[in-house]
Amino acid sequence: MSTFQAPKGTYDLIPPNSATYLAVREAIAAPLKNSGYGYVETPGFENVELFARGVGESTDIVTKEMYAFETKGGDKLALRPEGTASVLRAALEANLHKGGNLPVKLWYSGSYYRYERPQKGRYRHFSQVGAEAIGAEDPALDAELIILAHQAYRSLGLRDFRILLNSLGDKECRPVYRAALQEFLRGLRLDEDTRRRIEINPLRVLDDKREAVQEQLIGAPMLRDYLCEACKTYHEQVRELLTAAGVAYEDDPKLVRGLDYYTRTTFEFVHDGLGSQSAVGGGGRYDGLSEMIGGPALPSVGWALGVDRTVLALEAEGVTLDIPAATSVYAVPLGEEARRVLFGKVTELRLAGVATDFAFGGKGLKNAMKSANRSGARLALVAGERDLAEGVVQLKDLASGEQTPVALDAVVEEVRRALG
Ligand code: HAM
């Protein structure tokens, strides 16, 4: 074992399991690419102020979980804890919203960092695929995003997930509700920390998992009863569109998210096989975020799905993805001359688009054939001196063991035929 280990709360993606992660990323991205979302990539760190203002000064993410640091040049930066603020910052900076083509629809995939207490499904370095639709207020856009996430999970073969849906109201109705909730909460028997939370972020108190708190919350005012007409109508339309698309959801009037920028539609995808870290993805509308970070009014909506937790969900359901073998052909040279000739054929096959690997390191036949089998290849190309003297190599079907000589200049053609 080496002296170094991956830092606490992190882990490495290593073959063969890493192939599942790649496949999950691709499966989540596929419906987005198919629906007009363009790829965006932003830096792994940003000005710390972007997250403080965007995600919210009072959130756990900003107060406790951010990897914030000062550079040698004195810049105050933070590793990104999430993607929405960065993507919106990038869109504003590039003036994408001024192209007269709203909404600007973007998708992304990358690493995010939160200094959390590590446990299964909760890491300090994790991976998300996300989507943001910037600059349009349209219930069909909220519905589209939820439908696309649903489609992604279904395409992976997941079944035991649920969609929780809520509306958090807007700048008209939420403050009225907030005040009513604060008044209710101030009358409860709560600890110091929670009392402080009532003043800063009362909605988060509803999310308290402790039974003693939950018991007291019975009878608390619910946001749903405070929604203004515009928010009610908007939410009703989102629900109707989801129902029409055959996407089942559960109304969860207590759903509160850990980021402050949400307005109106909020949702979470939860998986029932994951224990306490059950949220595999989440998102919602953030109509005020652009203005919070110094931009114009740009009502927007988006989500991010956690790749790590989606992989855990697959494991929990016993789903194995059908990942094609990385290698189709494995070349096994016997002797120096064969090494030279077969290596040339390997390059030729690769250029022709056939995934090919080679027995490096001068292995003997037995070891080389073991590697060929392990590679998952369907065919082996084997050649020794006698074959070369006859101008052929042996094309071996690794499943049946059947072997046929193939003329050297017909290798690419014959391999292609054999692979079908
Ligand atoms: P979030 O709910 O904080 O939302 O994160 C989205 C997903 O990322 C979670 O549901 C979870 O699967 C995964 N995740 C978060 N933290 C961790 C962690 N410590 N370890 C493993 N997985 C984790 C956002 O980040 C918003 N930016 C989503 C959004 C986009 N809202 C609008 N647009």
XYZ file of C-alpha atoms and ligand atoms in Angstrom:
453
model
C 0.000 0.000 0.000
C 1.259 3.502 -0.743
C 1.655 6.108 1.966
C -1.105 8.232 0.482
C -4.825 7.654 0.494
C -7.696 9.549 -1.084
C -8.722 12.419 1.249
C -11.542 11.815 3.725
C -14.970 11.878 2.090
C -13.612 11.163 -1.386
C -13.055 8.043 -3.426
C -11.513 7.102 -6.736
C -13.349 5.841 -9.782
C -11.503 2.819 -11.034
C -12.165 0.257 -13.803
C -14.335 -1.701 -14.165
C -16.784 0.244 -11.914
C -15.814 3.585 -13.418
C -17.539 2.487 -16.649
C -20.855 2.533 -14.790
C -20.253 6.157 -13.733
C -19.533 7.184 -17.295
C -22.641 5.378 -18.519
C -24.772 7.090 -15.853
C -23.440 10.505 -16.848
C -24.200 9.765 -20.465
C -27.678 8.443 -19.709
C -28.568 11.607 -17.773
C -27.155 13.862 -20.473
C -28.815 12.048 -23.401
C -32.380 13.374 -22.939
C -30.972 16.908 -22.455
C -28.906 16.784 -25.652
C -32.046 15.563 -27.367
C -34.101 18.533 -26.139
C -32.172 21.611 -27.153
C -29.763 21.921 -24.211
C -26.224 23.038 -25.128
C -23.142 21.960 -23.189
C -21.575 24.441 -20.786
C -18.441 24.064 -18.679
C -17.383 26.522 -16.019
C -14.334 26.642 -13.715
C -14.116 24.427 -10.647
C -13.806 27.523 -8.474
C -15.454 30.930 -8.450
C -15.364 34.154 -6.520
C -16.652 33.152 -3.070
C -19.117 36.038 -3.147
C -21.007 34.443 -6.068
C -22.029 31.513 -3.880
C -22.556 33.597 -0.754
C -25.028 35.778 -2.618
C -26.401 33.105 -4.917
C -26.802 30.045 -2.724
C -27.518 32.148 0.381
C -25.547 33.524 3.349
C -27.621 31.528 5.827
C -27.467 28.127 4.152
C -25.401 25.249 5.526
C -23.682 25.066 2.152
C -22.258 28.574 2.492
C -21.742 28.784 6.256
C -20.340 25.303 6.928
C -19.619 23.367 3.789
C -17.766 25.607 1.388
C -14.103 25.063 0.573
C -13.248 28.759 0.627
C -9.675 30.010 0.372
C -7.561 33.029 -0.399
C -5.057 32.765 -3.219
C -1.477 34.011 -2.993
C -2.693 36.969 -5.046
C -5.364 37.783 -2.463
C -8.413 36.607 -4.415
C -11.173 35.088 -2.285
C -12.356 31.971 -4.075
C -14.340 28.835 -3.297
C -14.469 25.397 -4.860
C -17.923 25.198 -6.394
C -20.460 23.561 -4.065
C -23.100 23.501 -6.819
C -23.527 24.469 -10.461
C -26.478 26.828 -10.833
C -24.833 30.064 -9.695
C -21.786 29.385 -11.896
C -23.810 28.556 -14.995
C -25.966 31.646 -14.603
C -22.845 33.757 -14.028
C -21.330 32.346 -17.238
C -24.503 32.950 -19.257
C -24.700 36.549 -18.034
C -21.001 37.154 -18.659
C -21.300 35.864 -22.240
C -24.537 37.837 -22.755
C -26.314 34.674 -23.851
C -29.558 36.177 -22.574
C -29.252 39.055 -25.036
C -29.322 36.900 -28.154
C -33.092 37.249 -28.421
C -33.426 33.519 -27.996
C -34.824 32.756 -24.563
C -34.759 30.471 -22.731
C -31.053 29.762 -22.881
C -30.921 26.010 -22.245
C -27.671 24.583 -20.905
C -26.467 21.293 -19.456
C -23.304 20.453 -17.547
C -21.460 17.635 -15.881
C -18.716 17.876 -13.315
C -17.292 17.683 -9.818
C -18.653 19.627 -6.850
C -17.244 20.057 -3.364
C -18.929 20.291 0.016
C -17.241 19.947 3.379
C -19.922 17.643 4.772
C -19.798 14.851 7.314
C -19.031 11.896 5.043
C -21.286 8.856 5.019
C -22.635 6.492 2.404
C -24.023 8.649 -0.393
C -22.596 11.859 1.075
C -19.134 12.824 -0.063
C -16.901 15.871 -0.006
C -16.225 15.501 -3.689
C -19.154 14.330 -5.772
C -20.423 14.518 -9.269
C -23.549 16.033 -10.805
C -25.109 16.290 -14.209
C -27.312 19.350 -14.340
C -29.511 21.452 -16.585
C -30.545 25.094 -16.452
C -33.171 26.849 -18.590
C -32.551 30.557 -18.222
C -34.843 33.480 -18.981
C -38.353 32.112 -19.382
C -41.350 31.799 -17.107
C -43.373 28.962 -18.543
C -44.822 26.001 -16.636
C -44.025 23.810 -19.660
C -40.333 24.483 -19.050
C -40.561 23.303 -15.429
C -42.483 20.257 -16.643
C -39.963 19.588 -19.423
C -37.086 19.420 -16.956
C -38.884 17.080 -14.577
C -39.925 14.862 -17.492
C -36.336 14.715 -18.810
C -34.936 13.679 -15.424
C -37.663 11.065 -15.148
C -36.753 9.817 -18.621
C -33.066 9.612 -17.672
C -33.765 7.500 -14.592
C -36.133 5.265 -16.519
C -33.591 4.754 -19.306
C -31.166 3.504 -16.649
C -33.736 0.948 -15.559
C -34.511 2.554 -12.178
C -38.006 2.045 -10.741
C -37.943 2.736 -6.995
C -37.694 6.493 -7.203
C -40.345 9.082 -6.454
C -40.754 12.699 -7.452
C -41.644 15.099 -4.650
C -43.162 18.362 -5.826
C -43.856 21.659 -4.099
C -44.230 25.361 -4.760
C -42.271 27.823 -2.640
C -44.246 30.846 -3.802
C -42.748 34.084 -5.066
C -41.656 37.448 -3.718
C -45.309 38.448 -3.224
C -46.621 35.559 -1.179
C -43.565 33.996 0.442
C -42.785 36.913 2.813
C -46.349 36.807 4.155
C -46.029 33.085 4.775
C -42.557 33.473 6.276
C -43.874 35.914 8.865
C -46.788 33.613 9.761
C -44.442 30.633 10.098
C -42.013 32.597 12.264
C -44.799 33.583 14.599
C -45.868 29.940 14.938
C -42.304 28.672 15.440
C -41.448 31.266 18.085
C -44.118 29.694 20.290
C -42.467 26.242 20.273
C -39.965 24.687 22.675
C -36.801 24.561 20.601
C -33.043 24.647 21.198
C -30.877 27.738 20.695
C -29.664 26.784 17.229
C -33.128 26.143 15.936
C -34.375 29.391 17.478
C -31.700 31.228 15.536
C -32.778 29.434 12.394
C -36.342 30.711 12.891
C -35.065 34.253 12.425
C -32.732 33.546 9.511
C -34.306 30.724 7.542
C -37.596 29.589 9.108
C -38.575 27.310 6.223
C -35.576 25.123 7.009
C -37.052 24.346 10.417
C -39.848 22.453 8.657
C -37.138 20.181 7.303
C -35.813 19.257 10.773
C -35.609 15.481 10.909
C -35.828 15.147 14.722
C -39.028 13.574 15.977
C -39.340 15.969 18.929
C -39.341 18.863 16.465
C -41.616 17.196 13.933
C -44.220 16.527 16.657
C -44.405 20.224 17.453
C -44.732 21.148 13.817
C -48.183 19.596 13.533
C -50.528 22.463 12.813
C -47.789 24.744 11.461
C -48.997 27.096 8.731
C -48.354 25.572 5.297
C -47.049 27.579 2.381
C -49.630 25.998 0.116
C -52.354 27.918 1.973
C -50.531 31.209 1.429
C -49.744 30.967 -2.295
C -50.941 33.953 -4.320
C -53.260 33.382 -7.294
C -50.425 33.656 -9.845
C -48.319 31.039 -8.023
C -51.298 28.735 -7.553
C -52.219 28.850 -11.249
C -48.601 28.349 -12.282
C -48.202 25.337 -10.013
C -51.481 23.829 -11.153
C -50.290 24.030 -14.764
C -46.990 22.292 -13.966
C -48.917 19.510 -12.239
C -51.313 19.111 -15.173
C -48.475 18.919 -17.691
C -46.721 16.234 -15.649
C -49.899 14.227 -15.346
C -50.549 14.542 -19.081
C -47.018 13.231 -19.708
C -47.709 10.228 -17.502
C -45.104 11.271 -14.937
C -46.272 10.427 -11.433
C -45.345 12.794 -8.585
C -46.245 13.334 -4.960
C -47.266 16.715 -3.618
C -44.964 17.421 -0.698
C -45.965 20.696 0.932
C -43.032 20.367 3.364
C -40.353 20.036 0.702
C -37.701 22.674 1.383
C -34.398 22.727 -0.440
C -30.982 23.480 1.007
C -30.356 26.455 -1.266
C -31.996 29.862 -0.862
C -32.577 30.831 -4.469
C -35.718 28.820 -5.110
C -39.086 30.311 -5.984
C -42.281 28.555 -7.058
C -41.652 25.043 -8.439
C -39.292 22.892 -6.377
C -38.830 19.176 -6.637
C -36.672 16.336 -5.490
C -36.101 12.853 -6.861
C -35.796 10.436 -3.951
C -34.832 6.797 -4.107
C -36.252 4.394 -1.560
C -33.236 2.087 -1.454
C -30.711 4.639 -0.207
C -31.436 5.182 3.480
C -30.862 8.684 4.828
C -29.159 10.156 1.753
C -32.181 9.414 -0.399
C -32.213 12.480 -2.672
C -30.746 11.409 -5.981
C -31.534 14.742 -7.605
C -33.264 18.022 -7.070
C -34.040 21.381 -8.517
C -36.589 24.048 -9.130
C -37.292 27.537 -10.289
C -35.037 30.418 -9.278
C -36.662 33.555 -10.652
C -34.681 35.954 -8.469
C -31.159 34.538 -8.687
C -30.017 36.590 -11.661
C -30.828 39.836 -9.859
C -29.196 38.507 -6.672
C -25.900 38.190 -8.541
C -26.188 41.521 -10.309
C -27.976 40.565 -13.530
C -31.327 41.564 -15.016
C -34.571 39.778 -14.128
C -34.291 36.326 -15.701
C -36.788 33.791 -14.428
C -35.158 30.367 -14.705
C -35.483 26.744 -13.725
C -33.129 23.783 -13.491
C -32.001 20.649 -11.713
C -28.948 18.617 -10.859
C -28.840 14.867 -10.473
C -26.165 13.274 -8.309
C -24.120 10.741 -10.250
C -22.716 9.025 -7.133
C -26.150 8.496 -5.614
C -27.638 7.386 -8.925
C -24.973 4.678 -9.098
C -25.865 3.659 -5.513
C -29.540 3.554 -6.546
C -28.679 1.185 -9.385
C -26.841 -1.042 -6.902
C -29.768 -0.894 -4.470
C -32.146 -2.077 -7.196
C -29.707 -4.684 -8.459
C -29.618 -3.085 -11.903
C -26.465 -3.762 -13.899
C -26.027 -1.609 -16.951
C -25.380 -3.289 -20.232
C -21.941 -1.852 -20.884
C -20.337 -3.111 -24.090
C -16.796 -4.498 -23.686
C -14.219 -1.784 -24.231
C -12.149 -4.028 -26.480
C -13.366 -6.005 -29.521
C -10.092 -7.465 -30.732
C -7.002 -8.539 -28.787
C -3.726 -9.161 -30.623
C -1.310 -11.829 -29.374
C 2.117 -11.930 -31.034
C 4.442 -14.921 -30.643
C 7.979 -13.752 -31.270
C 9.710 -10.532 -32.312
C 8.710 -10.472 -35.952
C 5.059 -11.135 -35.071
C 5.196 -8.316 -32.533
C 6.215 -5.858 -35.230
C 3.641 -7.068 -37.758
C 0.725 -7.403 -35.349
C 1.396 -4.037 -33.744
C 1.004 -2.547 -37.231
C -2.310 -4.390 -37.653
C -3.498 -3.091 -34.275
C -2.904 0.498 -35.402
C -4.683 -0.228 -38.697
C -7.699 -1.712 -36.898
C -7.890 1.214 -34.502
C -7.828 3.686 -37.382
C -10.663 1.687 -38.934
C -12.652 2.254 -35.726
C -12.287 -1.238 -34.244
C -11.509 -1.187 -30.504
C -8.293 -3.177 -30.319
C -5.711 -3.986 -27.672
C -2.337 -5.692 -27.744
C -0.449 -8.116 -25.507
C 2.318 -5.795 -24.283
C 5.338 -6.794 -22.270
C 6.349 -9.900 -24.188
C 3.936 -12.276 -22.417
C 3.885 -15.969 -23.243
C 0.929 -17.435 -25.131
C -0.919 -18.668 -22.047
C -0.724 -15.367 -20.195
C -1.540 -13.385 -23.311
C -4.673 -15.463 -23.962
C -5.734 -14.908 -20.341
C -5.455 -11.150 -20.901
C -7.382 -11.494 -24.165
C -10.248 -13.200 -22.334
C -10.201 -10.674 -19.500
C -10.398 -7.779 -21.954
C -13.870 -8.884 -23.007
C -12.768 -8.988 -26.654
C -14.716 -11.261 -28.992
C -11.779 -11.948 -31.275
C -8.076 -12.593 -30.881
C -5.479 -12.157 -33.587
C -2.682 -14.637 -32.995
C 0.460 -14.896 -35.107
C 3.762 -16.773 -34.860
C 6.670 -17.216 -37.237
C 5.018 -20.002 -39.207
C 1.883 -17.905 -39.801
C 3.920 -14.963 -41.009
C 5.904 -17.196 -43.368
C 2.566 -18.139 -44.911
C 1.423 -14.503 -45.001
C -1.457 -15.056 -42.541
C -2.555 -14.426 -38.956
C -4.980 -16.626 -37.005
C -8.342 -15.052 -36.265
C -9.725 -16.730 -33.173
C -13.289 -16.490 -31.912
C -12.753 -16.320 -28.145
C -16.181 -17.700 -27.287
C -16.164 -20.777 -29.549
C -12.394 -21.246 -29.764
C -12.736 -21.573 -33.536
C -9.663 -20.367 -35.416
C -9.245 -19.418 -39.093
C -6.198 -18.176 -40.992
C -6.670 -14.764 -42.577
C -4.380 -13.166 -45.183
C -2.394 -10.277 -43.686
C -3.817 -7.692 -46.049
C -7.393 -8.856 -45.424
C -7.292 -8.549 -41.612
C -9.325 -5.355 -41.258
C -11.995 -6.571 -43.652
C -12.242 -10.041 -42.061
C -12.334 -8.674 -38.515
C -15.144 -6.321 -39.471
C -17.071 -9.179 -41.045
C -16.565 -11.388 -37.994
C -17.740 -8.626 -35.639
C -20.857 -8.175 -37.757
P -28.692 19.861 -4.518
O -29.994 19.277 -4.075
O -27.871 20.528 -3.500
O -29.060 20.870 -5.677
O -27.809 18.744 -5.212
C -28.324 17.956 -6.253
C -27.933 16.509 -6.066
O -26.522 16.394 -5.946
C -28.469 15.862 -4.809
O -29.794 15.415 -4.986
C -27.503 14.711 -4.615
O -27.865 13.609 -5.432
C -26.207 15.279 -5.127
N -25.393 15.697 -3.964
C -25.431 16.857 -3.288
N -24.530 16.862 -2.281
C -23.906 15.667 -2.320
C -22.854 15.053 -1.557
N -22.265 15.694 -0.546
N -22.465 13.791 -1.899
C -23.046 13.133 -2.926
N -24.013 13.667 -3.690
C -24.451 14.918 -3.396
C -28.147 21.613 -6.361
O -26.975 21.465 -6.319
C -28.806 22.644 -7.270
N -27.726 23.403 -7.953
C -29.723 21.974 -8.272
C -30.375 22.934 -9.212
C -30.019 23.190 -10.482
N -31.377 23.744 -8.906
C -31.668 24.492 -9.981
N -30.836 24.174 -10.930
